[in-house]
Short mmCIF file of N, CA and C in Angstrom, two decimals:
data_model
loop_
_atom_site.label_atom_id
_atom_site.label_comp_id
_atom_site.label_asym_id
_atom_site.label_seq_id
_atom_site.Cartn_x
_atom_site.Cartn_y
_atom_site.Cartn_z
N MET A 1 0.84 -1.18 0.00
CA MET A 1 0.00 0.00 0.00
C MET A 1 0.89 1.24 0.00
N GLU A 2 0.48 2.22 -0.81
CA GLU A 2 1.22 3.48 -0.85
C GLU A 2 0.95 4.28 0.42
N ASN A 3 1.91 5.17 0.76
CA ASN A 3 1.73 6.01 1.94
C ASN A 3 0.85 7.22 1.66
N LYS A 4 0.63 7.54 0.40
CA LYS A 4 -0.16 8.69 0.02
C LYS A 4 -1.64 8.45 0.35
N ILE A 5 -2.30 9.47 0.87
CA ILE A 5 -3.73 9.38 1.18
C ILE A 5 -4.47 10.24 0.16
N LEU A 6 -5.44 9.65 -0.51
CA LEU A 6 -6.27 10.39 -1.45
C LEU A 6 -7.55 10.84 -0.75
N GLN A 7 -7.86 12.11 -0.89
CA GLN A 7 -9.11 12.62 -0.32
C GLN A 7 -10.20 12.60 -1.38
N ARG A 8 -11.39 12.28 -0.94
CA ARG A 8 -12.56 12.25 -1.82
C ARG A 8 -13.72 12.92 -1.09
N ILE A 9 -14.64 13.44 -1.89
CA ILE A 9 -15.91 13.95 -1.37
C ILE A 9 -17.00 13.06 -1.93
N ALA A 10 -17.90 12.63 -1.07
CA ALA A 10 -19.01 11.77 -1.49
C ALA A 10 -20.33 12.40 -1.06
N GLY A 11 -21.29 12.32 -1.94
CA GLY A 11 -22.65 12.71 -1.60
C GLY A 11 -23.44 11.46 -1.29
N LYS A 12 -24.26 11.49 -0.24
CA LYS A 12 -25.07 10.34 0.15
C LYS A 12 -26.53 10.77 0.24
N ALA A 13 -27.40 10.03 -0.45
CA ALA A 13 -28.82 10.34 -0.49
C ALA A 13 -29.55 9.53 0.59
N VAL A 14 -30.07 10.23 1.56
CA VAL A 14 -30.90 9.60 2.59
C VAL A 14 -32.33 9.78 2.10
N ILE A 15 -32.78 8.79 1.32
CA ILE A 15 -34.07 8.89 0.63
C ILE A 15 -35.18 8.43 1.56
N VAL A 16 -36.10 9.33 1.83
CA VAL A 16 -37.23 9.06 2.73
C VAL A 16 -38.49 8.99 1.89
N HIS A 17 -39.25 7.91 2.09
CA HIS A 17 -40.54 7.73 1.42
C HIS A 17 -41.50 7.07 2.40
N GLU A 18 -42.59 7.76 2.69
CA GLU A 18 -43.60 7.24 3.63
C GLU A 18 -42.96 6.78 4.93
N GLU A 19 -42.08 7.61 5.48
CA GLU A 19 -41.41 7.40 6.76
C GLU A 19 -40.42 6.24 6.79
N LYS A 20 -40.09 5.69 5.62
CA LYS A 20 -39.06 4.65 5.50
C LYS A 20 -37.86 5.24 4.77
N VAL A 21 -36.70 4.64 5.00
CA VAL A 21 -35.45 5.10 4.40
C VAL A 21 -34.85 3.97 3.58
N LEU A 22 -34.34 4.30 2.39
CA LEU A 22 -33.75 3.30 1.51
C LEU A 22 -32.29 3.04 1.88
N ILE A 23 -31.97 1.74 2.04
CA ILE A 23 -30.57 1.32 2.16
C ILE A 23 -30.31 0.27 1.09
N ILE A 24 -29.07 0.25 0.58
CA ILE A 24 -28.69 -0.71 -0.47
C ILE A 24 -27.44 -1.45 -0.02
N ARG A 25 -27.35 -2.75 -0.38
CA ARG A 25 -26.24 -3.58 0.07
C ARG A 25 -25.19 -3.73 -1.02
N GLU A 26 -23.93 -3.52 -0.64
CA GLU A 26 -22.81 -3.64 -1.57
C GLU A 26 -22.59 -5.09 -1.96
N SER A 27 -22.45 -5.32 -3.24
CA SER A 27 -22.21 -6.66 -3.78
C SER A 27 -20.72 -6.98 -3.76
N ALA A 28 -20.39 -8.26 -3.68
CA ALA A 28 -19.00 -8.70 -3.77
C ALA A 28 -18.44 -8.46 -5.17
N LYS A 29 -19.31 -8.22 -6.15
CA LYS A 29 -18.89 -7.97 -7.53
C LYS A 29 -18.39 -6.54 -7.75
N TYR A 30 -18.55 -5.68 -6.78
CA TYR A 30 -18.18 -4.28 -6.93
C TYR A 30 -16.66 -4.12 -6.90
N ASP A 31 -16.06 -3.72 -8.02
CA ASP A 31 -14.61 -3.63 -8.16
C ASP A 31 -13.96 -2.67 -7.16
N ASP A 32 -14.59 -1.54 -6.93
CA ASP A 32 -14.02 -0.55 -6.01
C ASP A 32 -14.57 -0.71 -4.60
N GLY A 33 -15.30 -1.76 -4.36
CA GLY A 33 -15.93 -1.96 -3.07
C GLY A 33 -14.97 -2.43 -2.00
N THR A 34 -15.30 -2.08 -0.78
CA THR A 34 -14.50 -2.50 0.37
C THR A 34 -15.38 -3.10 1.45
N ARG A 35 -16.69 -3.08 1.23
CA ARG A 35 -17.60 -3.51 2.30
C ARG A 35 -18.74 -4.37 1.75
N ALA A 36 -18.38 -5.41 1.06
CA ALA A 36 -19.38 -6.32 0.50
C ALA A 36 -20.25 -6.87 1.62
N GLY A 37 -21.55 -6.91 1.37
CA GLY A 37 -22.49 -7.45 2.34
C GLY A 37 -23.01 -6.42 3.34
N LYS A 38 -22.49 -5.20 3.29
CA LYS A 38 -22.94 -4.16 4.21
C LYS A 38 -23.85 -3.19 3.47
N TYR A 39 -24.77 -2.61 4.25
CA TYR A 39 -25.74 -1.67 3.69
C TYR A 39 -25.22 -0.24 3.79
N ASP A 40 -25.62 0.54 2.79
CA ASP A 40 -25.21 1.94 2.68
C ASP A 40 -26.38 2.72 2.09
N PHE A 41 -26.22 4.02 2.05
CA PHE A 41 -27.17 4.87 1.34
C PHE A 41 -26.68 5.03 -0.09
N PRO A 42 -27.58 5.24 -1.03
CA PRO A 42 -27.14 5.52 -2.40
C PRO A 42 -26.27 6.78 -2.44
N GLY A 43 -25.37 6.81 -3.39
CA GLY A 43 -24.52 7.98 -3.57
C GLY A 43 -23.09 7.58 -3.79
N GLY A 44 -22.25 8.57 -3.96
CA GLY A 44 -20.85 8.27 -4.18
C GLY A 44 -20.04 9.50 -4.51
N ARG A 45 -18.94 9.27 -5.18
CA ARG A 45 -17.92 10.28 -5.42
C ARG A 45 -18.43 11.47 -6.23
N VAL A 46 -18.04 12.66 -5.78
CA VAL A 46 -18.26 13.88 -6.53
C VAL A 46 -17.02 14.05 -7.41
N GLU A 47 -17.22 14.03 -8.72
CA GLU A 47 -16.11 14.16 -9.66
C GLU A 47 -15.62 15.61 -9.71
N PRO A 48 -14.33 15.83 -10.01
CA PRO A 48 -13.82 17.20 -10.12
C PRO A 48 -14.65 18.02 -11.10
N GLY A 49 -15.05 19.22 -10.68
CA GLY A 49 -15.86 20.10 -11.50
C GLY A 49 -17.35 19.83 -11.45
N GLU A 50 -17.76 18.76 -10.79
CA GLU A 50 -19.17 18.38 -10.70
C GLU A 50 -19.75 18.94 -9.41
N SER A 51 -20.98 19.43 -9.45
CA SER A 51 -21.60 19.91 -8.22
C SER A 51 -22.07 18.72 -7.38
N LEU A 52 -22.20 18.95 -6.09
CA LEU A 52 -22.68 17.92 -5.18
C LEU A 52 -24.05 17.42 -5.61
N HIS A 53 -24.95 18.34 -5.96
CA HIS A 53 -26.30 17.96 -6.35
C HIS A 53 -26.30 17.12 -7.63
N THR A 54 -25.51 17.51 -8.61
CA THR A 54 -25.43 16.75 -9.86
C THR A 54 -24.89 15.34 -9.60
N ALA A 55 -23.85 15.26 -8.78
CA ALA A 55 -23.26 13.95 -8.45
C ALA A 55 -24.26 13.07 -7.72
N LEU A 56 -25.01 13.64 -6.79
CA LEU A 56 -25.96 12.85 -6.01
C LEU A 56 -27.10 12.33 -6.88
N VAL A 57 -27.60 13.16 -7.78
CA VAL A 57 -28.65 12.73 -8.71
C VAL A 57 -28.11 11.62 -9.61
N ARG A 58 -26.90 11.82 -10.15
CA ARG A 58 -26.29 10.83 -11.05
C ARG A 58 -26.03 9.51 -10.34
N GLU A 59 -25.39 9.56 -9.18
CA GLU A 59 -25.05 8.34 -8.44
C GLU A 59 -26.30 7.58 -8.01
N THR A 60 -27.31 8.29 -7.56
CA THR A 60 -28.55 7.63 -7.12
C THR A 60 -29.23 6.93 -8.29
N LYS A 61 -29.27 7.60 -9.43
CA LYS A 61 -29.88 6.99 -10.63
C LYS A 61 -29.08 5.75 -11.05
N GLU A 62 -27.74 5.84 -11.03
CA GLU A 62 -26.89 4.71 -11.42
C GLU A 62 -27.05 3.52 -10.46
N GLU A 63 -27.09 3.80 -9.16
CA GLU A 63 -27.06 2.72 -8.17
C GLU A 63 -28.41 2.07 -7.92
N CYS A 64 -29.49 2.86 -8.00
CA CYS A 64 -30.79 2.26 -7.65
C CYS A 64 -31.93 2.68 -8.57
N GLY A 65 -31.64 3.43 -9.63
CA GLY A 65 -32.65 3.74 -10.63
C GLY A 65 -33.70 4.76 -10.21
N LEU A 66 -33.48 5.45 -9.11
CA LEU A 66 -34.48 6.41 -8.62
C LEU A 66 -34.13 7.84 -9.00
N ASP A 67 -35.17 8.60 -9.32
CA ASP A 67 -35.04 10.05 -9.46
C ASP A 67 -35.35 10.64 -8.10
N ILE A 68 -34.55 11.63 -7.69
CA ILE A 68 -34.73 12.20 -6.36
C ILE A 68 -34.83 13.71 -6.41
N GLU A 69 -35.46 14.25 -5.37
CA GLU A 69 -35.42 15.68 -5.08
C GLU A 69 -34.56 15.82 -3.85
N ILE A 70 -33.57 16.69 -3.95
CA ILE A 70 -32.61 16.83 -2.86
C ILE A 70 -33.05 17.93 -1.91
N GLY A 71 -33.01 17.58 -0.62
CA GLY A 71 -33.37 18.53 0.43
C GLY A 71 -32.13 19.04 1.15
N LYS A 72 -32.29 19.22 2.43
CA LYS A 72 -31.26 19.82 3.28
C LYS A 72 -30.20 18.80 3.70
N PRO A 73 -28.96 19.28 3.91
CA PRO A 73 -27.94 18.42 4.51
C PRO A 73 -28.35 18.05 5.93
N ILE A 74 -28.10 16.78 6.30
CA ILE A 74 -28.48 16.35 7.64
C ILE A 74 -27.31 15.79 8.45
N PHE A 75 -26.17 15.53 7.78
CA PHE A 75 -25.05 14.93 8.49
C PHE A 75 -23.79 15.07 7.65
N VAL A 76 -22.66 15.20 8.30
CA VAL A 76 -21.35 15.16 7.64
C VAL A 76 -20.54 14.08 8.35
N GLY A 77 -19.98 13.16 7.58
CA GLY A 77 -19.20 12.08 8.16
C GLY A 77 -17.86 11.92 7.46
N GLU A 78 -16.99 11.13 8.07
CA GLU A 78 -15.67 10.87 7.50
C GLU A 78 -15.31 9.41 7.75
N TRP A 79 -14.72 8.76 6.75
CA TRP A 79 -14.25 7.39 6.91
C TRP A 79 -13.03 7.20 6.02
N SER A 80 -12.26 6.14 6.29
CA SER A 80 -10.97 5.95 5.64
C SER A 80 -10.77 4.52 5.16
N PRO A 81 -11.44 4.13 4.07
CA PRO A 81 -11.25 2.77 3.57
C PRO A 81 -9.96 2.64 2.75
N ILE A 82 -9.54 1.40 2.57
CA ILE A 82 -8.44 1.10 1.65
C ILE A 82 -9.08 0.47 0.42
N VAL A 83 -8.87 1.09 -0.75
CA VAL A 83 -9.43 0.61 -2.01
C VAL A 83 -8.28 0.37 -2.99
N LYS A 84 -8.17 -0.85 -3.46
CA LYS A 84 -7.10 -1.23 -4.39
C LYS A 84 -5.74 -0.78 -3.87
N ASN A 85 -5.48 -1.12 -2.61
CA ASN A 85 -4.21 -0.81 -1.93
C ASN A 85 -3.92 0.67 -1.79
N MET A 86 -4.94 1.51 -1.88
CA MET A 86 -4.77 2.95 -1.72
C MET A 86 -5.61 3.42 -0.54
N GLN A 87 -4.98 4.13 0.38
CA GLN A 87 -5.69 4.69 1.53
C GLN A 87 -6.49 5.91 1.08
N LEU A 88 -7.78 5.89 1.35
CA LEU A 88 -8.65 7.03 1.03
C LEU A 88 -9.10 7.70 2.32
N GLN A 89 -9.37 8.96 2.23
CA GLN A 89 -10.04 9.71 3.29
C GLN A 89 -11.25 10.32 2.62
N ILE A 90 -12.43 9.86 3.01
CA ILE A 90 -13.67 10.29 2.35
C ILE A 90 -14.47 11.16 3.30
N PHE A 91 -14.88 12.31 2.80
CA PHE A 91 -15.79 13.19 3.52
C PHE A 91 -17.15 13.02 2.88
N GLY A 92 -18.11 12.53 3.65
CA GLY A 92 -19.44 12.28 3.13
C GLY A 92 -20.43 13.32 3.60
N LEU A 93 -21.17 13.86 2.63
CA LEU A 93 -22.22 14.82 2.91
C LEU A 93 -23.55 14.12 2.69
N PHE A 94 -24.31 13.96 3.75
CA PHE A 94 -25.58 13.23 3.73
C PHE A 94 -26.71 14.23 3.61
N LEU A 95 -27.53 14.06 2.56
CA LEU A 95 -28.63 14.97 2.33
C LEU A 95 -29.95 14.21 2.34
N LYS A 96 -30.94 14.79 2.99
CA LYS A 96 -32.27 14.19 3.00
C LYS A 96 -32.89 14.39 1.63
N CYS A 97 -33.41 13.31 1.05
CA CYS A 97 -33.98 13.35 -0.29
C CYS A 97 -35.35 12.67 -0.28
N VAL A 98 -36.12 12.96 -1.30
CA VAL A 98 -37.41 12.29 -1.48
C VAL A 98 -37.49 11.78 -2.92
N THR A 99 -38.33 10.80 -3.11
CA THR A 99 -38.59 10.25 -4.43
C THR A 99 -40.10 10.06 -4.57
N THR A 100 -40.57 10.07 -5.81
CA THR A 100 -42.02 9.91 -6.02
C THR A 100 -42.41 8.45 -6.22
N HIS A 101 -41.43 7.59 -6.46
CA HIS A 101 -41.75 6.17 -6.62
C HIS A 101 -40.68 5.32 -5.92
N THR A 102 -41.01 4.08 -5.66
CA THR A 102 -40.09 3.21 -4.93
C THR A 102 -39.68 1.99 -5.75
N ASN A 103 -39.76 2.09 -7.06
CA ASN A 103 -39.38 1.00 -7.94
C ASN A 103 -37.86 0.97 -8.10
N VAL A 104 -37.17 0.34 -7.17
CA VAL A 104 -35.71 0.31 -7.13
C VAL A 104 -35.19 -0.71 -8.16
N VAL A 105 -34.22 -0.26 -8.96
CA VAL A 105 -33.53 -1.12 -9.91
C VAL A 105 -32.04 -0.98 -9.58
N LEU A 106 -31.48 -2.03 -8.96
CA LEU A 106 -30.10 -1.96 -8.49
C LEU A 106 -29.08 -2.15 -9.61
N SER A 107 -27.95 -1.47 -9.46
CA SER A 107 -26.81 -1.69 -10.35
C SER A 107 -26.16 -3.02 -9.98
N GLN A 108 -25.21 -3.48 -10.78
CA GLN A 108 -24.51 -4.74 -10.48
C GLN A 108 -23.62 -4.61 -9.25
N ASP A 109 -23.37 -3.37 -8.79
CA ASP A 109 -22.54 -3.15 -7.61
C ASP A 109 -23.30 -3.38 -6.30
N HIS A 110 -24.61 -3.61 -6.41
CA HIS A 110 -25.44 -3.82 -5.22
C HIS A 110 -26.33 -5.03 -5.45
N ASP A 111 -26.61 -5.76 -4.36
CA ASP A 111 -27.38 -6.99 -4.54
C ASP A 111 -28.64 -7.08 -3.68
N ASP A 112 -28.94 -6.04 -2.91
CA ASP A 112 -30.18 -6.04 -2.12
C ASP A 112 -30.50 -4.62 -1.72
N TYR A 113 -31.77 -4.38 -1.46
CA TYR A 113 -32.20 -3.10 -0.91
C TYR A 113 -33.32 -3.32 0.08
N GLN A 114 -33.48 -2.37 0.97
CA GLN A 114 -34.54 -2.42 1.96
C GLN A 114 -35.05 -1.01 2.21
N TRP A 115 -36.35 -0.87 2.38
CA TRP A 115 -36.95 0.36 2.88
C TRP A 115 -37.17 0.12 4.36
N ILE A 116 -36.43 0.81 5.21
CA ILE A 116 -36.47 0.51 6.64
C ILE A 116 -36.99 1.68 7.46
N ASN A 117 -37.52 1.34 8.61
CA ASN A 117 -37.86 2.34 9.61
C ASN A 117 -36.54 2.77 10.24
N PRO A 118 -36.26 4.07 10.33
CA PRO A 118 -34.98 4.51 10.92
C PRO A 118 -34.71 3.93 12.31
N SER A 119 -35.75 3.64 13.08
CA SER A 119 -35.55 3.10 14.42
C SER A 119 -35.05 1.65 14.39
N ASP A 120 -35.10 0.99 13.24
CA ASP A 120 -34.64 -0.39 13.10
C ASP A 120 -33.19 -0.50 12.63
N TYR A 121 -32.43 0.58 12.74
CA TYR A 121 -31.07 0.61 12.20
C TYR A 121 -30.16 -0.49 12.76
N ASP A 122 -30.40 -0.95 13.97
CA ASP A 122 -29.54 -2.00 14.56
C ASP A 122 -29.79 -3.38 13.96
N LYS A 123 -30.84 -3.53 13.16
CA LYS A 123 -31.14 -4.83 12.56
C LYS A 123 -30.36 -5.07 11.26
N TYR A 124 -29.59 -4.05 10.81
CA TYR A 124 -28.91 -4.14 9.53
C TYR A 124 -27.42 -3.88 9.71
N ASP A 125 -26.60 -4.55 8.89
CA ASP A 125 -25.16 -4.37 8.91
C ASP A 125 -24.84 -3.13 8.07
N LEU A 126 -24.81 -1.99 8.73
CA LEU A 126 -24.64 -0.71 8.06
C LEU A 126 -23.19 -0.24 8.07
N ILE A 127 -22.80 0.42 7.00
CA ILE A 127 -21.49 1.04 6.91
C ILE A 127 -21.47 2.28 7.81
N PRO A 128 -20.42 2.44 8.63
CA PRO A 128 -20.33 3.66 9.42
C PRO A 128 -20.17 4.86 8.49
N PRO A 129 -20.72 5.98 8.81
CA PRO A 129 -21.44 6.39 10.01
C PRO A 129 -22.96 6.35 9.84
N ASN A 130 -23.47 5.39 9.07
CA ASN A 130 -24.90 5.39 8.73
C ASN A 130 -25.84 5.20 9.92
N LYS A 131 -25.39 4.48 10.95
CA LYS A 131 -26.24 4.36 12.15
C LYS A 131 -26.46 5.72 12.79
N GLU A 132 -25.40 6.53 12.83
CA GLU A 132 -25.53 7.88 13.38
C GLU A 132 -26.51 8.71 12.57
N VAL A 133 -26.46 8.58 11.26
CA VAL A 133 -27.36 9.31 10.37
C VAL A 133 -28.80 8.93 10.68
N LEU A 134 -29.07 7.62 10.78
CA LEU A 134 -30.43 7.16 11.04
C LEU A 134 -30.91 7.56 12.43
N ARG A 135 -30.01 7.51 13.41
CA ARG A 135 -30.39 7.96 14.76
C ARG A 135 -30.80 9.43 14.74
N GLY A 136 -30.12 10.21 13.91
CA GLY A 136 -30.44 11.63 13.79
C GLY A 136 -31.79 11.90 13.17
N LEU A 137 -32.33 10.93 12.43
CA LEU A 137 -33.65 11.10 11.83
C LEU A 137 -34.78 10.83 12.81
N LEU A 138 -34.47 10.17 13.92
CA LEU A 138 -35.52 9.79 14.88
C LEU A 138 -36.03 10.99 15.67
#
């Protein structure tokens, strides 16, 4: 592993529909994945020159096929995975979002989804800091 740390910014969509929140599970087939079998919120990397909102809409559509309306930021988190032998430092901006339909179509990078009650966060193997995010919604 290289000693260099790459910083990334990620947008995360906390999609709320009828008081349930969408979580998606990372597949073992995901090339850049580090947490196969764990649940996360849709979203991902903000590309250079891309706005947070554009990235969040794009990533959500790619990962779960949903169109979203983006609301207010609700949480800021940080985590440091190792991806392809490279240490990353990711700053995640979690925004509350809504969708008009719940017809989820997962990408090949994900293999399951659940619409959960935020109070049931302990029943799922969630990627940190997602439990904190869900606790904040209660």
